[in-house]
XYZ file of C-alpha atoms in Angstrom:
371
model
C 257.124 217.508 49.175
C 256.616 214.538 46.856
C 255.422 211.306 48.457
C 257.207 208.053 47.660
C 255.378 205.580 45.460
C 255.362 202.883 48.141
C 253.665 205.280 50.571
C 251.028 206.086 47.938
C 250.387 202.389 47.348
C 249.971 201.808 51.073
C 247.489 204.672 51.259
C 245.498 203.085 48.455
C 245.463 199.742 50.288
C 244.296 201.434 53.471
C 241.564 203.270 51.598
C 240.354 200.004 50.051
C 240.487 198.028 53.298
C 239.259 200.625 55.781
C 237.187 203.296 54.056
C 235.679 201.579 51.011
C 235.207 198.007 52.262
C 231.572 197.256 52.861
C 230.589 200.701 51.604
C 231.614 200.913 47.952
C 232.364 197.658 46.098
C 233.538 199.602 43.050
C 235.972 201.847 44.899
C 237.223 199.040 47.113
C 238.081 197.021 44.005
C 239.663 199.878 42.054
C 241.724 201.129 44.997
C 242.976 197.638 45.846
C 244.028 197.013 42.256
C 245.609 200.475 41.946
C 247.684 199.757 45.040
C 249.422 196.942 43.157
C 249.956 198.885 39.921
C 252.950 201.234 39.742
C 251.666 203.094 36.675
C 248.222 203.891 38.067
C 249.381 204.574 41.628
C 252.223 206.666 40.189
C 249.739 209.189 38.844
C 249.342 210.406 42.424
C 253.006 211.419 42.637
C 251.907 214.697 41.028
C 249.513 215.476 43.889
C 250.228 218.469 46.096
C 251.408 218.036 49.662
C 249.339 215.474 51.504
C 246.759 215.143 48.737
C 248.066 211.836 47.366
C 244.984 209.903 48.461
C 242.778 207.223 47.011
C 239.877 209.652 47.018
C 241.757 212.027 44.707
C 242.690 209.280 42.225
C 239.134 207.958 42.047
C 237.607 211.436 41.845
C 239.957 212.180 38.941
C 238.836 209.045 37.125
C 235.193 209.920 37.868
C 235.654 213.392 36.388
C 237.258 211.979 33.249
C 234.493 209.432 32.728
C 231.932 212.207 33.255
C 233.488 213.860 30.215
C 233.356 210.626 28.170
C 230.133 208.928 29.328
C 229.836 206.601 26.307
C 233.094 204.823 27.150
C 232.525 201.143 28.085
C 233.872 201.866 31.564
C 230.733 203.909 32.288
C 228.674 200.736 32.624
C 230.310 200.267 36.039
C 229.460 203.810 37.128
C 225.887 204.092 38.489
C 226.387 207.864 38.652
C 226.358 207.766 34.842
C 223.544 205.251 34.522
C 225.684 202.115 34.644
C 224.217 198.937 36.124
C 227.081 196.415 35.979
C 228.701 195.206 39.171
C 232.407 194.604 39.540
C 233.655 191.763 37.325
C 236.871 190.648 35.653
C 236.680 193.425 33.063
C 236.325 196.318 35.490
C 239.980 196.783 36.385
C 241.434 196.298 32.861
C 238.975 198.839 31.464
C 239.689 201.288 34.285
C 243.460 200.935 33.959
C 243.447 201.398 30.191
C 241.009 204.312 30.360
C 243.041 206.168 32.975
C 246.486 205.571 31.493
C 245.301 206.600 28.009
C 244.387 209.908 29.635
C 247.406 210.084 31.914
C 248.247 213.682 30.971
C 244.714 214.856 31.743
C 244.705 212.826 34.945
C 247.994 214.322 36.112
C 246.730 217.821 35.339
C 243.683 217.270 37.548
C 245.682 215.565 40.286
C 248.278 218.332 40.387
C 245.749 221.176 40.610
C 242.764 219.812 42.549
C 241.974 219.020 46.144
C 239.502 216.355 47.178
C 236.381 218.445 47.758
C 233.765 216.488 49.634
C 230.516 218.104 50.680
C 228.608 215.214 52.224
C 225.223 216.815 52.845
C 224.030 213.984 55.095
C 226.657 214.942 57.670
C 224.377 217.856 58.539
C 222.208 215.373 60.431
C 225.246 214.443 62.541
C 226.342 217.963 63.443
C 222.853 219.472 63.858
C 222.435 218.242 67.487
C 225.817 219.723 68.438
C 225.146 223.059 66.737
C 221.736 223.136 68.402
C 223.320 222.448 71.807
C 225.833 225.259 71.245
C 223.042 227.669 70.245
C 221.069 226.759 73.373
C 224.080 227.423 75.591
C 224.732 230.656 73.709
C 221.208 231.803 74.484
C 219.742 232.237 71.017
C 221.062 233.528 67.732
C 224.527 232.475 66.629
C 227.042 233.076 63.878
C 228.278 229.921 62.108
C 231.746 229.603 60.586
C 232.602 226.366 58.803
C 236.318 225.694 58.371
C 237.080 223.400 55.456
C 233.714 224.260 53.941
C 234.272 223.219 50.311
C 231.087 224.628 48.692
C 229.607 225.498 52.075
C 226.557 223.262 51.834
C 226.590 222.460 55.549
C 226.194 226.176 56.244
C 222.543 225.728 55.271
C 221.913 223.133 57.976
C 219.224 225.261 59.628
C 217.191 225.095 56.396
C 217.215 221.270 56.229
C 214.671 218.982 57.851
C 215.774 216.032 59.975
C 214.225 212.748 60.952
C 216.114 210.574 63.432
C 214.925 206.976 63.732
C 215.729 205.772 67.241
C 216.518 202.180 68.122
C 213.504 202.046 70.429
C 211.115 202.983 67.627
C 210.819 206.656 68.592
C 211.422 209.376 66.005
C 212.978 212.774 66.581
C 212.042 215.458 64.073
C 213.703 218.848 63.632
C 214.000 221.635 61.090
C 211.384 223.204 58.816
C 208.665 220.771 57.759
C 208.725 221.714 54.063
C 212.475 221.902 53.524
C 213.869 221.175 50.074
C 216.508 218.956 51.693
C 215.248 216.227 54.014
C 217.729 214.037 55.870
C 217.225 210.720 57.644
C 219.587 209.288 60.232
C 219.450 206.245 62.506
C 220.034 207.142 66.157
C 221.203 204.489 68.618
C 221.919 204.901 72.314
C 225.107 203.701 73.960
C 224.645 202.108 77.405
C 223.731 204.835 79.895
C 222.894 207.435 77.255
C 219.595 209.288 76.942
C 218.059 210.749 73.817
C 219.179 214.293 73.029
C 216.557 217.025 73.070
C 216.505 218.628 69.642
C 214.929 222.024 68.975
C 212.725 222.496 65.950
C 214.826 225.462 64.908
C 218.359 226.809 65.207
C 218.706 230.577 64.677
C 221.766 231.249 62.549
C 221.884 235.012 62.098
C 225.132 235.114 60.112
C 227.298 232.524 58.422
C 230.506 232.155 56.422
C 232.834 229.441 55.194
C 236.635 229.261 55.132
C 238.470 226.951 52.752
C 241.810 226.913 50.954
C 239.907 226.436 47.679
C 236.191 227.265 48.059
C 233.896 225.779 45.421
C 231.732 228.209 43.448
C 228.524 226.349 42.668
C 227.665 228.889 39.974
C 230.588 227.463 37.985
C 229.455 224.278 36.218
C 232.977 222.884 36.088
C 233.380 223.390 39.826
C 230.046 221.683 40.488
C 231.082 218.803 38.217
C 234.264 218.366 40.257
C 232.270 218.351 43.480
C 230.057 215.626 42.015
C 233.127 213.709 40.846
C 234.357 213.613 44.444
C 231.238 211.674 45.435
C 231.736 207.916 45.137
C 230.390 206.825 41.778
C 228.380 203.821 42.972
C 226.358 205.959 45.392
C 224.170 208.044 43.062
C 221.749 208.917 45.871
C 224.518 211.033 47.408
C 224.942 212.892 44.115
C 221.206 213.563 43.882
C 221.234 214.953 47.402
C 224.263 217.087 46.569
C 222.474 218.564 43.567
C 219.336 219.290 45.590
C 221.345 221.035 48.313
C 223.359 222.962 45.715
C 220.172 224.221 44.066
C 218.828 225.323 47.451
C 222.081 227.044 48.364
C 221.963 229.176 45.199
C 218.949 230.901 46.772
C 220.962 231.780 49.885
C 224.594 232.058 48.808
C 226.842 232.330 51.899
C 230.176 234.185 51.883
C 232.989 231.718 51.202
C 236.473 232.941 52.089
C 239.646 231.569 50.516
C 242.283 231.126 53.171
C 244.185 228.927 55.567
C 242.247 227.285 58.378
C 244.846 228.330 60.956
C 246.427 231.533 59.704
C 243.186 233.099 58.458
C 240.779 231.836 61.110
C 240.620 235.091 63.082
C 240.176 237.199 59.946
C 237.331 234.973 58.740
C 235.650 235.145 62.147
C 235.958 238.945 62.082
C 233.647 239.046 59.040
C 230.797 237.844 61.284
C 229.074 240.235 63.734
C 231.115 240.463 66.917
C 227.995 240.650 69.095
C 226.917 237.153 68.015
C 228.224 234.051 69.802
C 230.360 232.128 67.326
C 230.058 228.433 66.485
C 232.992 227.050 64.480
C 232.247 223.845 62.590
C 234.726 221.312 61.235
C 233.335 218.182 59.583
C 235.987 215.740 58.393
C 238.308 218.686 57.878
C 240.989 218.078 60.494
C 242.298 215.054 58.631
C 243.653 217.550 56.087
C 245.405 219.716 58.690
C 248.205 217.220 59.177
C 250.655 218.335 61.856
C 248.863 221.698 62.208
C 245.890 220.313 64.153
C 247.296 221.557 67.447
C 247.885 224.974 65.853
C 244.229 225.076 64.826
C 243.058 224.329 68.365
C 245.415 227.025 69.668
C 243.936 229.489 67.153
C 240.446 228.593 68.388
C 241.520 229.195 71.978
C 242.886 232.623 71.041
C 239.629 233.461 69.304
C 237.620 232.252 72.312
C 239.426 234.837 74.432
C 237.794 237.587 72.336
C 234.183 236.336 72.037
C 231.929 233.471 73.193
C 232.887 230.494 71.044
C 231.856 226.855 70.615
C 233.603 224.364 68.367
C 231.658 221.504 66.775
C 234.047 218.855 65.494
C 233.121 215.650 63.683
C 235.413 213.228 61.917
C 237.574 210.138 61.982
C 238.621 208.815 65.390
C 237.967 212.089 67.200
C 240.904 213.633 65.317
C 240.417 217.074 66.836
C 238.654 216.202 70.072
C 241.553 214.104 71.324
C 243.693 217.253 71.323
C 241.632 218.589 74.218
C 240.577 215.210 75.668
C 243.852 213.255 75.575
C 242.785 210.895 78.361
C 239.752 209.570 76.459
C 241.445 206.459 75.087
C 238.006 204.999 74.343
C 237.776 207.491 71.468
C 240.907 206.221 69.720
C 239.101 203.644 67.594
C 235.605 202.329 66.880
C 233.903 200.208 69.492
C 234.368 196.463 68.815
C 232.047 195.283 66.065
C 230.982 198.849 65.244
C 231.295 200.757 61.982
C 230.951 204.074 63.824
C 234.479 205.215 63.052
C 233.978 208.911 63.758
C 233.262 211.035 66.812
C 231.100 214.135 67.247
C 232.371 216.559 69.857
C 231.475 219.953 71.288
C 234.130 222.213 72.839
C 233.787 225.568 74.595
C 236.281 227.581 76.613
C 236.054 228.763 80.208
C 238.787 230.964 81.694
C 240.994 230.037 78.765
C 240.583 226.297 79.298
C 238.699 223.957 76.923
C 235.572 222.228 78.164
C 235.048 219.287 75.834
C 232.315 216.716 75.430
C 232.157 213.639 73.244
C 228.519 213.540 72.135
C 228.249 210.619 69.733
C 229.967 208.091 67.554
C 229.061 208.603 63.921
C 229.430 206.980 60.523
C 231.486 208.779 57.862
C 228.584 209.685 55.599
C 225.790 210.483 58.007
C 223.805 207.262 57.946
C 223.821 206.645 61.690
C 224.980 207.985 65.027
C 225.303 206.386 68.457
C 224.638 208.865 71.251
C 227.065 208.645 74.165
C 226.312 209.100 77.882
C 226.946 212.570 79.295
């Protein structure tokens, strides 16, 4: 169903004011300007279903400038070596560049999904996966729903360093990992530091996505890079490092629906292994099917030991099984921790849910919550 132009413009404003502000000066500026421009915002009317988002418009522009890196607009794109900050020429150049390539932009917008594989989120979900593995008693199978290229499936091969607010450091993962992640770790009042194992034993793994990304395909990898915000080149470098590492251990990636095909995807993993299902910023794309997804998890939990690690905006999934936790509806006052990490298991058919931490959207920091 096509989305009205005014709704698209409001989404662009929200993206600029909530997601990009204070994080990406370039994307905040471009999204805010696009929200007031019918021609640029109108490009998103060709997006499928709920995909008419600021992230898709800006990823499309990023992909097009990747293909034309000598264009003057590239000087505002650090991902392409640009050094200029936002000025009074940024928007006119962007608008002209995009509208001159409107047909190409519409083709991308009408056929692509926003495919984000934020590698640093592994540092957020690692403590929850480790807790699930400990409760499971050892080796686990890991299924990531909404996996994109499946880079988080290699989380047991990454190294982690958590810098605590009291000066202490927590270290986990192999010491000589190709991918090393750093994350600030604060404690909420009454919380104690989590105990992190050096190793998590993932004996089998798979990813489920409506459009899995094949990293062996250069065009697919270029699109994945285009979905990373252009003024954060360190994220692109980390993506490339993780992608190169993943090519040595390619996991099975299954094309399918996160609800309808969940059981079939889980059946590809050894039934004797406890199953950990991971969703990282995926439930935002489920729309009104979030409750159906939780119901599908509950059905699966009736057939094998299962834990669900969920991480994303405003506890999007966790609130479905913790409706009384109104403190998880929004960030704490003065905090930029707009996401929640949760761990859910099932006992006698009923969910047992825990909110573990507040997190930032791209893995920079987490605030551990009291038990």
